[in-house]
Coordinates of C-alpha atoms and ligand atoms in Angstrom, one line a residue:
M11 CA 24.5 -30.8 27.5
N12 CA 21.7 -32.2 25.4
N13 CA 21.4 -30.2 22.2
R14 CA 17.6 -30.9 21.5
V15 CA 15.5 -27.7 21.8
I16 CA 11.9 -28.1 22.8
I17 CA 9.6 -25.9 20.6
F18 CA 6.6 -24.5 22.6
E19 CA 4.2 -22.9 20.2
S20 CA 1.8 -20.2 21.5
S21 CA -0.1 -18.8 18.4
L22 CA -3.4 -19.9 20.0
R23 CA -2.6 -18.0 23.2
D24 CA 0.0 -15.2 22.9
G25 CA -0.6 -15.1 19.1
E26 CA -4.3 -14.7 19.6
Q27 CA -3.5 -11.6 21.7
T28 CA -2.6 -9.8 18.5
P29 CA -5.3 -7.0 18.2
G30 CA -8.1 -8.2 16.0
A31 CA -6.9 -11.8 15.7
K32 CA -10.0 -13.6 17.1
L33 CA -10.3 -17.2 16.3
N34 CA -13.4 -19.4 16.8
A35 CA -13.1 -22.9 18.3
Q36 CA -13.1 -24.6 14.9
E37 CA -10.3 -22.4 13.6
K38 CA -8.3 -23.0 16.7
L39 CA -8.7 -26.8 16.3
E40 CA -7.6 -26.6 12.7
I41 CA -4.5 -24.7 13.6
A42 CA -3.8 -27.1 16.5
R43 CA -4.0 -30.0 14.1
Q44 CA -1.6 -28.4 11.8
L45 CA 0.8 -27.6 14.6
A46 CA 0.7 -31.3 15.5
R47 CA 1.7 -32.1 11.8
L48 CA 4.5 -29.5 12.1
N49 CA 5.5 -31.6 15.1
V50 CA 5.9 -28.9 17.7
D51 CA 6.6 -30.3 21.2
V52 CA 4.1 -28.1 23.1
I53 CA 0.9 -26.3 21.9
E54 CA -0.2 -23.6 24.3
A55 CA -3.8 -23.9 23.4
G56 CA -5.2 -20.9 25.3
F57 CA -5.9 -19.1 28.6
P58 CA -9.1 -20.9 29.6
I59 CA -10.2 -18.5 32.4
S60 CA -10.2 -15.6 29.9
S61 CA -13.6 -16.7 28.3
P62 CA -15.9 -19.6 28.2
G63 CA -15.2 -19.8 24.4
D64 CA -11.5 -20.2 25.1
L65 CA -12.2 -22.9 27.7
K66 CA -14.3 -24.9 25.2
A67 CA -11.7 -24.5 22.4
V68 CA -8.9 -25.7 24.7
Q69 CA -11.0 -28.6 25.8
Q70 CA -11.7 -29.7 22.2
I71 CA -8.0 -29.4 21.3
A72 CA -7.0 -31.5 24.4
R73 CA -9.5 -34.1 23.5
E74 CA -8.7 -34.3 19.8
V75 CA -5.1 -33.4 19.1
R76 CA -2.5 -36.1 19.8
G77 CA 1.3 -35.8 19.7
P78 CA 2.3 -32.5 21.3
I79 CA 1.9 -31.6 25.0
I80 CA -1.2 -29.4 25.4
A81 CA -0.6 -26.5 27.7
A82 CA -3.1 -24.0 29.2
L83 CA -2.2 -20.7 30.9
A84 CA -3.3 -19.7 34.4
R85 CA -2.5 -16.9 36.8
T86 CA -1.5 -18.0 40.3
V87 CA -5.1 -18.0 41.6
K88 CA -6.9 -21.3 42.3
E89 CA -9.8 -20.5 40.1
D90 CA -7.5 -20.0 37.1
I91 CA -5.6 -23.2 37.8
D92 CA -8.8 -25.2 38.2
C93 CA -10.1 -23.8 34.9
A94 CA -6.9 -24.6 33.1
W95 CA -7.0 -28.1 34.4
E96 CA -10.6 -28.5 33.5
A97 CA -9.6 -27.5 29.9
I98 CA -6.7 -29.9 29.5
K99 CA -7.4 -32.9 31.7
E100 CA -8.4 -35.0 28.7
A101 CA -5.1 -34.4 26.9
A102 CA -2.8 -37.3 26.6
R103 CA 0.0 -35.0 27.8
P104 CA -1.4 -32.0 29.7
R105 CA 0.6 -29.1 31.1
I106 CA -0.5 -26.3 33.4
H107 CA 1.4 -23.1 32.8
V108 CA 1.3 -20.6 35.7
F109 CA 2.7 -17.1 35.6
L110 CA 3.1 -14.1 37.9
G111 CA 5.0 -10.8 37.6
A112 CA 8.6 -10.9 38.8
S113 CA 9.8 -7.3 38.2
D114 CA 9.5 -4.5 40.8
I115 CA 7.5 -2.6 38.1
H116 CA 4.9 -5.4 37.8
M117 CA 4.8 -6.3 41.6
E118 CA 4.5 -2.6 42.7
K119 CA 2.4 -1.1 40.0
K120 CA 0.3 -3.9 38.7
L121 CA 0.0 -6.6 41.4
R122 CA 0.5 -4.1 44.4
K123 CA 2.2 -6.9 46.3
D124 CA 5.6 -7.2 47.9
P125 CA 8.2 -9.7 46.5
Q126 CA 7.9 -12.1 49.4
T127 CA 4.1 -12.3 49.0
C128 CA 4.5 -12.9 45.3
L129 CA 7.1 -15.6 45.9
E130 CA 4.8 -17.4 48.3
E131 CA 1.9 -17.1 45.9
A132 CA 4.1 -18.6 43.1
V133 CA 5.1 -21.6 45.3
R134 CA 1.5 -22.2 46.4
A135 CA 0.2 -22.1 42.8
V136 CA 2.9 -24.5 41.6
K137 CA 2.2 -26.9 44.4
Y138 CA -1.5 -26.8 43.7
A139 CA -1.0 -27.3 39.9
K140 CA 1.3 -30.1 40.7
S141 CA -1.4 -31.8 42.8
L142 CA -3.5 -31.9 39.6
T143 CA -0.9 -32.9 37.0
T144 CA 2.8 -33.8 36.9
D145 CA 3.9 -31.3 34.1
V146 CA 3.8 -27.7 35.5
E147 CA 5.5 -24.7 33.9
Y148 CA 6.1 -21.5 35.8
S149 CA 6.8 -18.2 34.1
L150 CA 8.4 -15.2 35.8
E151 CA 6.6 -12.5 33.9
D152 CA 8.8 -9.4 32.9
A153 CA 11.9 -11.3 34.1
T154 CA 14.2 -9.2 32.0
R155 CA 13.4 -6.1 34.1
A156 CA 13.4 -8.0 37.4
R157 CA 16.2 -8.0 40.1
E158 CA 18.5 -10.9 39.4
D159 CA 18.7 -12.1 43.0
Y160 CA 14.9 -12.3 43.1
I161 CA 14.9 -14.3 39.8
Y162 CA 17.3 -16.9 41.3
K163 CA 15.1 -17.1 44.5
V164 CA 11.9 -17.6 42.5
V165 CA 13.4 -20.1 40.1
E166 CA 14.8 -22.2 42.9
A167 CA 11.6 -22.1 45.0
V168 CA 9.2 -23.0 42.1
I169 CA 11.5 -25.9 41.1
D170 CA 11.4 -27.1 44.7
A171 CA 7.6 -26.8 44.6
G172 CA 7.5 -29.1 41.6
A173 CA 7.8 -27.0 38.4
T174 CA 9.1 -29.1 35.5
V175 CA 9.8 -26.1 33.3
V176 CA 10.8 -22.6 34.3
N177 CA 10.3 -19.8 31.8
I178 CA 12.2 -16.5 31.6
P179 CA 10.0 -14.2 29.5
D180 CA 11.2 -11.0 28.0
T181 CA 7.6 -9.8 28.3
V182 CA 8.2 -6.3 26.9
G183 CA 10.9 -7.1 24.4
Y184 CA 13.5 -5.1 26.3
A185 CA 16.4 -7.4 26.3
V186 CA 19.4 -7.4 23.9
P187 CA 21.0 -10.7 22.8
Q188 CA 24.4 -10.6 24.7
E189 CA 22.7 -9.4 27.9
F190 CA 19.9 -12.0 27.7
G191 CA 22.3 -14.9 27.0
A192 CA 24.4 -13.9 30.0
L193 CA 21.3 -13.8 32.2
I194 CA 20.4 -17.4 31.2
S195 CA 24.0 -18.5 31.8
R196 CA 24.0 -16.9 35.3
I197 CA 20.6 -18.4 36.2
I198 CA 22.1 -21.9 35.4
K199 CA 25.2 -21.0 37.5
H200 CA 23.4 -19.6 40.5
V201 CA 20.3 -21.8 40.9
P202 CA 21.4 -25.0 42.6
N203 CA 18.4 -27.2 41.6
I204 CA 18.3 -25.9 38.0
N205 CA 19.1 -29.4 36.6
R206 CA 15.7 -30.6 37.8
A207 CA 13.8 -28.4 35.4
V208 CA 13.9 -27.4 31.7
L209 CA 14.9 -23.7 31.4
S210 CA 12.7 -21.9 28.8
V211 CA 12.7 -18.5 27.2
H212 CA 9.8 -16.4 25.8
C213 CA 10.9 -13.3 23.8
H214 CA 8.8 -10.5 22.5
N215 CA 9.8 -8.5 19.5
D216 CA 9.5 -4.8 20.5
L217 CA 13.1 -4.1 19.5
G218 CA 13.0 -6.6 16.6
L219 CA 15.4 -8.9 18.7
A220 CA 13.1 -11.7 19.7
V221 CA 14.6 -14.3 17.5
S222 CA 18.2 -13.2 18.2
N223 CA 17.5 -13.2 22.0
S224 CA 16.0 -16.7 21.8
L225 CA 18.9 -18.1 19.9
E226 CA 21.4 -16.5 22.2
A227 CA 19.5 -18.0 25.2
V228 CA 19.7 -21.4 23.6
K229 CA 23.5 -21.0 23.1
N230 CA 23.7 -20.3 26.9
G231 CA 21.7 -23.3 28.0
A232 CA 18.0 -22.7 27.6
R233 CA 16.3 -25.8 26.1
Q234 CA 12.8 -24.7 25.5
V235 CA 11.9 -21.8 23.2
E236 CA 8.4 -20.3 23.2
C237 CA 7.7 -18.9 19.8
N238 CA 4.9 -18.4 17.3
I239 CA 4.4 -19.0 13.6
N240 CA 4.9 -15.8 11.5
G241 CA 6.0 -14.2 14.8
I242 CA 2.5 -13.2 15.6
G243 CA 1.7 -12.1 19.2
E244 CA 1.0 -9.2 21.6
R245 CA 2.2 -5.8 20.3
A246 CA 5.2 -6.4 17.9
G247 CA 4.8 -10.1 18.3
N248 CA 6.8 -13.0 19.6
A249 CA 9.9 -14.8 18.3
A250 CA 9.1 -16.4 14.9
L251 CA 9.2 -20.2 15.1
E252 CA 10.2 -20.6 11.4
E253 CA 13.1 -18.1 11.8
I254 CA 14.5 -19.9 14.9
V255 CA 14.2 -23.4 13.4
V256 CA 15.6 -22.4 10.0
A257 CA 18.5 -20.5 11.5
M258 CA 19.5 -23.6 13.4
R259 CA 19.2 -25.7 10.2
I260 CA 21.2 -23.2 8.0
R261 CA 23.9 -22.2 10.6
P262 CA 24.7 -25.3 12.7
D263 CA 28.2 -23.9 13.0
H264 CA 26.7 -21.2 15.3
Y265 CA 23.6 -23.1 16.5
P266 CA 24.5 -26.8 16.9
F267 CA 21.0 -27.7 18.1
T268 CA 18.1 -29.8 16.8
T269 CA 14.4 -29.5 17.1
G270 CA 11.6 -32.1 16.3
I271 CA 10.0 -29.7 13.8
N272 CA 8.9 -31.2 10.5
E273 CA 10.3 -28.3 8.4
K274 CA 8.3 -29.3 5.3
E275 CA 5.1 -28.2 7.1
I276 CA 6.4 -24.7 7.8
Y277 CA 5.1 -23.0 4.7
K278 CA 1.6 -24.6 5.0
T279 CA 1.4 -23.7 8.7
S280 CA 2.4 -20.2 8.0
R281 CA -0.3 -19.7 5.4
L282 CA -3.0 -21.4 7.5
V283 CA -2.2 -19.2 10.5
S284 CA -2.3 -16.1 8.4
K285 CA -5.5 -17.1 6.7
L286 CA -7.4 -17.9 9.9
T287 CA -6.1 -15.1 12.1
G288 CA -6.4 -12.6 9.2
I289 CA -2.8 -11.3 10.0
P290 CA -1.0 -10.9 6.7
I291 CA 2.5 -12.2 6.2
P292 CA 4.7 -9.2 5.2
V293 CA 6.1 -9.8 1.7
N294 CA 9.6 -9.5 2.9
K295 CA 9.1 -11.7 6.0
A296 CA 12.2 -13.9 6.6
V297 CA 11.7 -17.5 5.6
V298 CA 7.9 -17.3 4.7
G299 CA 7.3 -14.0 3.0
I300 CA 6.4 -14.3 -0.7
N301 CA 9.6 -12.4 -1.6
A302 CA 11.8 -14.5 0.5
F303 CA 12.6 -16.7 -2.6
A304 CA 12.0 -14.1 -5.3
H305 CA 14.8 -12.4 -7.2
S306 CA 14.1 -9.2 -9.0
S307 CA 17.4 -7.6 -9.9
G308 CA 18.7 -8.7 -13.3
I309 CA 22.1 -9.6 -11.8
H310 CA 20.5 -11.7 -9.1
Q311 CA 18.2 -13.5 -11.6
D312 CA 21.1 -14.2 -13.8
G313 CA 23.1 -15.6 -10.9
V314 CA 20.3 -17.8 -9.6
L315 CA 19.6 -19.2 -13.1
K316 CA 23.3 -20.2 -13.3
D317 CA 23.4 -21.6 -9.8
K318 CA 20.9 -21.0 -7.0
S319 CA 23.5 -20.9 -4.3
T320 CA 24.7 -17.5 -5.7
Y321 CA 21.9 -15.6 -4.0
E322 CA 19.9 -18.2 -2.1
I323 CA 20.9 -19.7 1.3
I324 CA 17.5 -21.4 1.9
N325 CA 15.9 -23.8 -0.5
A326 CA 12.2 -23.1 -0.6
E327 CA 11.6 -26.9 -0.6
L328 CA 13.2 -27.1 2.9
I329 CA 10.0 -25.4 4.3
G330 CA 7.6 -27.1 1.9
G331 CA 7.2 -24.1 -0.3
Q332 CA 7.4 -23.9 -4.0
A333 CA 8.1 -21.0 -6.4
A334 CA 4.9 -19.8 -8.1
Q335 CA 4.3 -22.0 -11.1
M336 CA 1.4 -22.4 -13.6
I337 CA -0.4 -25.5 -12.6
L338 CA -4.1 -25.4 -13.6
T339 CA -6.5 -23.8 -16.1
A340 CA -10.3 -23.9 -16.4
R341 CA -9.9 -27.1 -18.5
S342 CA -7.8 -28.9 -16.0
G343 CA -10.8 -30.7 -14.5
R344 CA -11.6 -32.1 -11.0
H345 CA -9.0 -34.8 -10.9
A346 CA -6.1 -32.4 -11.6
L347 CA -7.5 -30.0 -9.0
R348 CA -7.8 -32.7 -6.4
K349 CA -4.2 -33.8 -7.2
Q350 CA -2.8 -30.2 -6.7
L351 CA -4.7 -29.9 -3.4
E352 CA -3.1 -33.1 -2.3
L353 CA 0.3 -31.8 -3.3
L354 CA -0.4 -28.8 -1.1
N355 CA -1.5 -31.3 1.7
Y356 CA -5.1 -30.2 1.8
Q357 CA -7.7 -32.9 2.3
M358 CA -11.3 -32.0 2.1
S359 CA -14.7 -33.8 2.1
D360 CA -16.5 -34.4 -1.2
E361 CA -19.0 -31.7 -0.3
D362 CA -16.3 -29.1 0.4
F363 CA -14.5 -30.1 -2.8
A364 CA -17.6 -29.6 -4.9
L365 CA -17.9 -26.1 -3.5
F366 CA -14.2 -25.4 -3.9
Y367 CA -14.3 -26.7 -7.5
Q368 CA -17.0 -24.1 -8.3
R369 CA -14.9 -21.3 -6.8
F370 CA -11.9 -22.6 -8.8
L371 CA -13.9 -22.5 -12.1
E372 CA -15.0 -18.9 -11.3
L373 CA -11.4 -18.0 -10.7
A374 CA -10.1 -19.8 -13.7
D375 CA -12.6 -18.1 -15.9
R376 CA -11.3 -14.7 -14.9
K377 CA -7.6 -15.7 -14.6
K378 CA -6.2 -18.1 -17.2
E379 CA -3.4 -19.6 -15.1
V380 CA -4.1 -20.7 -11.6
Y381 CA -1.1 -21.0 -9.2
H382 CA -0.6 -22.8 -5.9
E383 CA -0.8 -19.4 -4.2
D384 CA -4.2 -18.8 -5.8
L385 CA -5.5 -22.1 -4.6
E386 CA -4.3 -21.3 -1.1
A387 CA -5.9 -17.9 -1.2
L388 CA -9.2 -19.4 -2.3
L389 CA -9.2 -22.0 0.4
I390 CA -10.3 -19.3 2.8
D391 CA -13.8 -19.5 1.3
I392 CA -14.4 -23.0 2.5
S393 CA -12.6 -22.9 5.8
F394 CA -15.0 -20.7 7.7
T395 CA -18.3 -21.8 9.2
E396 CA -21.5 -20.6 7.5
P397 CA -21.3 -16.8 7.2
V398 CA -24.2 -14.6 8.3
Y399 CA -23.9 -12.4 5.2
S400 CA -22.4 -13.4 1.8
L401 CA -22.0 -11.4 -1.3
E402 CA -24.5 -12.1 -4.0
Y403 CA -24.0 -9.3 -6.5
L404 CA -21.9 -6.1 -6.7
H405 CA -21.9 -3.4 -9.2
S406 CA -19.6 -0.5 -8.6
V407 CA -18.9 2.7 -10.6
G408 CA -15.8 4.9 -10.2
G409 CA -13.6 7.1 -12.3
T410 CA -12.7 10.7 -13.2
R411 CA -15.6 13.1 -13.1
T412 CA -18.1 10.4 -11.9
I413 CA -19.8 10.1 -8.6
P414 CA -18.6 6.8 -7.2
A415 CA -21.5 4.5 -6.5
A416 CA -22.3 0.8 -5.7
V417 CA -25.2 -1.5 -5.8
V418 CA -24.8 -4.4 -3.4
L419 CA -26.9 -7.6 -2.9
L420 CA -26.2 -9.7 0.2
K421 CA -27.6 -13.1 1.0
K422 CA -28.6 -13.7 4.6
G423 CA -30.0 -17.2 5.0
E424 CA -32.8 -17.4 2.4
E425 CA -33.2 -13.6 2.2
T426 CA -31.6 -11.4 -0.5
L427 CA -31.0 -7.8 0.7
Q428 CA -30.2 -4.9 -1.5
A429 CA -28.8 -1.3 -1.1
V430 CA -27.4 1.4 -3.2
S431 CA -24.9 4.1 -2.1
T432 CA -22.5 6.7 -3.3
G433 CA -19.2 7.4 -1.6
T434 CA -15.7 9.0 -1.9
G435 CA -14.6 6.1 -4.1
P436 CA -16.1 2.7 -5.2
V437 CA -14.9 0.9 -2.0
D438 CA -16.4 3.6 0.2
A439 CA -19.6 3.4 -1.7
A440 CA -19.8 -0.4 -1.5
Y441 CA -19.0 -0.3 2.2
K442 CA -21.7 2.3 2.8
A443 CA -24.2 0.1 0.9
V444 CA -23.2 -2.9 3.1
D445 CA -23.7 -0.7 6.2
K446 CA -27.2 0.2 5.0
I447 CA -28.1 -3.5 4.8
T448 CA -26.5 -4.7 8.1
G449 CA -27.4 -1.6 10.1
L450 CA -24.1 -2.0 12.0
K451 CA -21.9 0.9 13.0
I452 CA -18.6 -0.3 11.7
K453 CA -15.4 1.9 11.8
L454 CA -12.7 1.0 9.2
G455 CA -9.2 1.0 10.6
S456 CA -6.4 -0.2 8.2
F457 CA -6.9 -1.3 4.6
N458 CA -4.2 -3.3 2.9
I459 CA -4.2 -4.8 -0.6
H460 CA -1.6 -6.9 -2.4
A461 CA -1.4 -9.3 -5.3
V462 CA -1.2 -13.0 -4.4
T463 CA 0.9 -13.7 -7.5
Q464 CA 2.4 -11.6 -10.3
G465 CA 0.6 -10.3 -13.4
I466 CA -2.3 -8.1 -14.2
D467 CA -4.8 -10.9 -13.7
A468 CA -3.5 -11.8 -10.2
L469 CA -5.8 -12.5 -7.3
A470 CA -6.0 -9.4 -5.0
E471 CA -5.9 -10.1 -1.3
V472 CA -7.4 -7.4 1.0
F473 CA -6.8 -7.3 4.7
I474 CA -8.7 -4.7 6.8
T475 CA -9.2 -4.0 10.4
I476 CA -12.6 -2.8 11.6
T477 CA -13.9 -1.7 14.9
H478 CA -17.4 -2.4 16.2
E479 CA -18.2 -1.1 19.7
D480 CA -15.0 -2.1 21.6
K481 CA -14.1 -5.0 19.3
N482 CA -11.2 -4.9 16.8
I483 CA -11.5 -7.4 14.1
I484 CA -9.5 -8.4 11.0
G485 CA -11.2 -9.2 7.8
R486 CA -9.8 -10.8 4.7
G487 CA -11.1 -11.2 1.1
V488 CA -9.7 -12.4 -2.2
S489 CA -10.9 -11.9 -5.8
T490 CA -9.4 -10.9 -9.1
D491 CA -11.5 -7.8 -8.8
I492 CA -10.1 -5.4 -6.1
I493 CA -13.5 -3.9 -5.2
E494 CA -15.0 -7.3 -4.8
A495 CA -12.0 -8.4 -2.7
S496 CA -12.5 -5.3 -0.6
V497 CA -16.2 -6.0 0.0
K498 CA -15.5 -9.7 0.8
A499 CA -12.9 -8.6 3.4
Y500 CA -15.5 -6.2 4.9
L501 CA -18.1 -9.0 5.1
D502 CA -15.6 -11.4 6.6
G503 CA -15.0 -8.8 9.4
I504 CA -18.7 -8.2 9.8
N505 CA -19.5 -12.0 10.0
K506 CA -16.8 -12.3 12.7
V507 CA -18.4 -9.3 14.6
L508 CA -21.8 -11.0 14.4
N509 CA -20.4 -14.4 15.6
L510 CA -18.8 -12.7 18.5
M511 CA -22.0 -10.8 19.4
A512 CA -24.0 -14.1 19.2
H513 CA -21.4 -15.7 21.4
S514 CA -21.5 -13.0 24.1
N515 CA -25.3 -13.0 24.0
N516 CA -25.4 -16.7 24.6
N517 CA -23.0 -16.4 27.5
K518 CA -25.1 -13.6 29.0
K519 CA -28.2 -15.8 28.7
K520 CA -26.4 -18.8 30.3
N521 CA -25.2 -16.6 33.2
R522 CA -28.7 -15.3 33.8
N523 CA -30.1 -18.9 33.9
Ligands
KIV30 O1 5.0 -12.3 27.7 C1 4.8 -13.0 28.7 O2 5.4 -12.7 29.8 C2 3.8 -14.0 28.7 C3 3.8 -15.0 29.8 C4 2.4 -15.3 30.2 C5 4.6 -16.2 29.6 O3 3.2 -14.2 27.7
ZN31 ZN1 4.1 -13.2 25.9

């Protein structure tokens, strides 16, 4: 059997289902371009029927990104399939991905249809998708809680109808590795036409087993793995792409498989996805967490200094990452900064670079040594489209026996708006001052802060979740000043809320016309 595993990346579809992780079309395109550099085989660019914004974003990716297959998700209804096709028809290699529930729980409780009706619907949908394009994937949603005889029947029928890929999702992350591997092996044994399609798996991480389940499925004959950078995705997320790829690289004795992934792009892709989705990478995240290559115990440090292999099984360079190192100071100049950005594989226009250089100087003034991680954290400021509100001035007061207070000046277009507030602490006071200016009713959910590098002058990175009406949004901000980083994160979230509101107002207007 062929040992090449197809990597199907779904950060822009299942990954974007992470609560709060809303991406605009430009951000989606930027991630898709990076996924192409990472050399994934398939980019699932979105679920076009879910919103006009998603349809447009998928269309743009299909038009502009070359290399990987561009897939779009659809339910088994004609309207969805037409919309998916509309989104991807300009791709060099389009794929329509159709799904329908396969478990009794989904068919009885969600779809309220009997298994025979669902089977016929699946076949009809695949035939219709096939009339539009040759590459059609079919997913049996919640397969790991479905009856096995029904799985065989559906897989055989959709392959006969023309499916080129059949996907077995562990939608609720219920499977355990041995059981899941055995299921894949039995599907191969019992479905007579299985050789006419690629067998795929799609594992969620509710029990923390998504990567193990995916690897076990590959060992048992699956040849497409659906996975996401940093393991982002619905609920506890999906299988992490980087963990699967690196496990195959480091343990070929157990996983004698290859992928087309350009591993040197893993680190950069991981940072970009985190930056644009606003979903932080846990410090101890396997392969890409900042502690994955850090050694803190004296015994470990001593061992690594003598020979890295004593405590390291993965070389950071394999994934294109480098240990934190002092690279730049305020005196380094434009040329040196350009060079370091090139080393990090960031290209930018002269206009963006001029803006970035100013940000760099501001940082280098506050922080003597600037590391790669600092540059990457700063890049957020030039990645986003023009914000509605930006921070012009902040003065905050806090401490023992003082009343915490903040003065905030925000820029909105040409206007400068000002407010003063007190609060339970300096962050609360500053957020209240921002609320006075914007007039929005924002509820703060989580608040997380961490240092990008080590040392007292490190950049602080703040991730927050905010709720406005029914929308959950993630905001991110960086600064050497933790109150300023907190306010930037709040404004980042607010700007995203305002962009979403503008978007839905435009859509309402269009629907009325
Ligand atoms: O988890 C799931 O079942 C899915 C399908 C749409 C493939 O995301
Ligand atoms: Zn999923």
